[in-house]
């Protein structure tokens, strides 16, 4: 004999509510009074009831599933954005399907081409490397929210940080300490983030009439290993800087390890700053000066924009820009007299 399968009718009958109330608990829980919502959820738990996503989608025109595309989930900064977005989405009853491009442009493009548009309600793209045409094509089939890129001039919801102002603040801070020779480990040139940040750094240096020779612009992966390897390459240069900016905290910390192994004192011989203000920036020795990036706020607001698009079918688009501030710690100081004279 086939096992009895509980249905939404069973849940409604056991909880003493209407079928429509059960449906709203599953799809728009905030619209149901707390007492009724708890009663329905308790019955669902007792009966181990899990609604079929397909049936739910047919009934509500929503599957309750949101995609998140990230360039590298092992990167702490990316992970903090993803977790903040997931928490907000799950609080509103959505589930998450995660895509990781592994910082591979072709893999990212394949995700855009093959994303199952009919099997999810929308996608949040974090620090995407696509072109405007890629995002617009994707948005023809489902709601899209971009988190990370600057103004693209396309009608898609977008959140970003004020990176140009952030880099100006970083370079001005180092300049005020007395640094004139500043090197930049910018991340991978294959990524949009690396390409943008080179430009922001150059602009900030030009505003203060500081030289920005190519040998001080170092390409590397966005990892601890990338920073470590880049530091090794810079050590071979004769015209050594007095300060380093890493395009991520992981890059900066990896570089710091390599310089310390070579006998350099930080910040006595060399000041180092990062970008992210990740949790580990406080706990390394010396603690890392970093540009505070609002990862949590970015992920949460991206999720809220997506929820509004899916739930309320909003047709307009929003663009939000979040500020960046320098958090000063132990890894930066004025250059020593010996290093100052070398500038």
Short mmCIF file of N, CA and C in Angstrom, two decimals, residues 185 227-228 230-232 234-235 240-241 244 252 254-266 270 272:
data_model
loop_
_atom_site.label_atom_id
_atom_site.label_comp_id
_atom_site.label_asym_id
_atom_site.label_seq_id
_atom_site.Cartn_x
_atom_site.Cartn_y
_atom_site.Cartn_z
N UNK A 185 49.54 46.09 -5.39
CA UNK A 185 49.28 44.71 -5.80
C UNK A 185 47.79 44.63 -6.11
N UNK A 227 49.54 37.26 -3.01
CA UNK A 227 50.28 38.34 -2.36
C UNK A 227 51.69 37.95 -2.03
N UNK A 228 51.86 36.71 -1.56
CA UNK A 228 53.19 36.20 -1.19
C UNK A 228 54.11 36.18 -2.41
N UNK A 230 53.72 37.87 -5.27
CA UNK A 230 53.93 39.23 -5.78
C UNK A 230 55.01 39.95 -4.98
N UNK A 231 55.02 39.73 -3.67
CA UNK A 231 56.04 40.34 -2.82
C UNK A 231 57.44 39.86 -3.21
N UNK A 232 57.54 38.58 -3.53
CA UNK A 232 58.82 38.05 -3.97
C UNK A 232 59.32 38.73 -5.23
N UNK A 234 58.52 41.78 -6.21
CA UNK A 234 58.87 43.17 -5.91
C UNK A 234 60.22 43.27 -5.22
N UNK A 235 60.57 42.27 -4.42
CA UNK A 235 61.85 42.30 -3.72
C UNK A 235 63.03 42.31 -4.69
N UNK A 240 62.85 50.17 -4.59
CA UNK A 240 61.86 49.56 -3.70
C UNK A 240 60.99 50.64 -3.03
N UNK A 241 59.66 50.40 -2.94
CA UNK A 241 58.75 51.40 -2.35
C UNK A 241 58.85 51.43 -0.82
N UNK A 244 53.01 49.64 0.52
CA UNK A 244 52.32 48.72 -0.39
C UNK A 244 50.82 48.78 -0.11
N UNK A 252 47.36 41.48 0.81
CA UNK A 252 48.23 42.24 1.70
C UNK A 252 48.88 41.35 2.76
N UNK A 254 49.36 38.01 2.63
CA UNK A 254 50.32 37.12 1.98
C UNK A 254 51.63 37.84 1.70
N UNK A 255 51.54 39.10 1.23
CA UNK A 255 52.74 39.90 0.95
C UNK A 255 53.50 40.18 2.25
N UNK A 256 52.77 40.51 3.31
CA UNK A 256 53.40 40.82 4.59
C UNK A 256 54.24 39.63 5.08
N UNK A 257 53.70 38.43 4.92
CA UNK A 257 54.43 37.23 5.33
C UNK A 257 55.75 37.11 4.59
N UNK A 258 55.71 37.35 3.27
CA UNK A 258 56.95 37.23 2.46
C UNK A 258 57.97 38.28 2.85
N UNK A 259 57.56 39.50 3.09
CA UNK A 259 58.48 40.57 3.47
C UNK A 259 59.10 40.29 4.84
N UNK A 260 58.31 39.79 5.78
CA UNK A 260 58.82 39.48 7.12
C UNK A 260 59.85 38.35 7.03
N UNK A 261 59.60 37.36 6.17
CA UNK A 261 60.56 36.28 5.99
C UNK A 261 61.89 36.80 5.45
N UNK A 262 61.82 37.90 4.69
CA UNK A 262 63.04 38.48 4.11
C UNK A 262 63.75 39.41 5.09
N UNK A 263 63.21 39.55 6.29
CA UNK A 263 63.87 40.36 7.31
C UNK A 263 63.42 41.81 7.38
N UNK A 264 62.41 42.18 6.58
CA UNK A 264 61.92 43.56 6.64
C UNK A 264 61.06 43.76 7.88
N UNK A 265 61.13 44.95 8.46
CA UNK A 265 60.29 45.30 9.59
C UNK A 265 59.05 46.02 9.10
N UNK A 266 57.90 45.61 9.61
CA UNK A 266 56.63 46.26 9.25
C UNK A 266 56.01 46.81 10.53
N UNK A 270 58.66 49.09 5.97
CA UNK A 270 57.64 49.07 4.92
C UNK A 270 56.24 49.10 5.54
N UNK A 272 52.16 48.55 5.05
CA UNK A 272 51.27 47.75 4.20
C UNK A 272 49.82 48.02 4.58
#
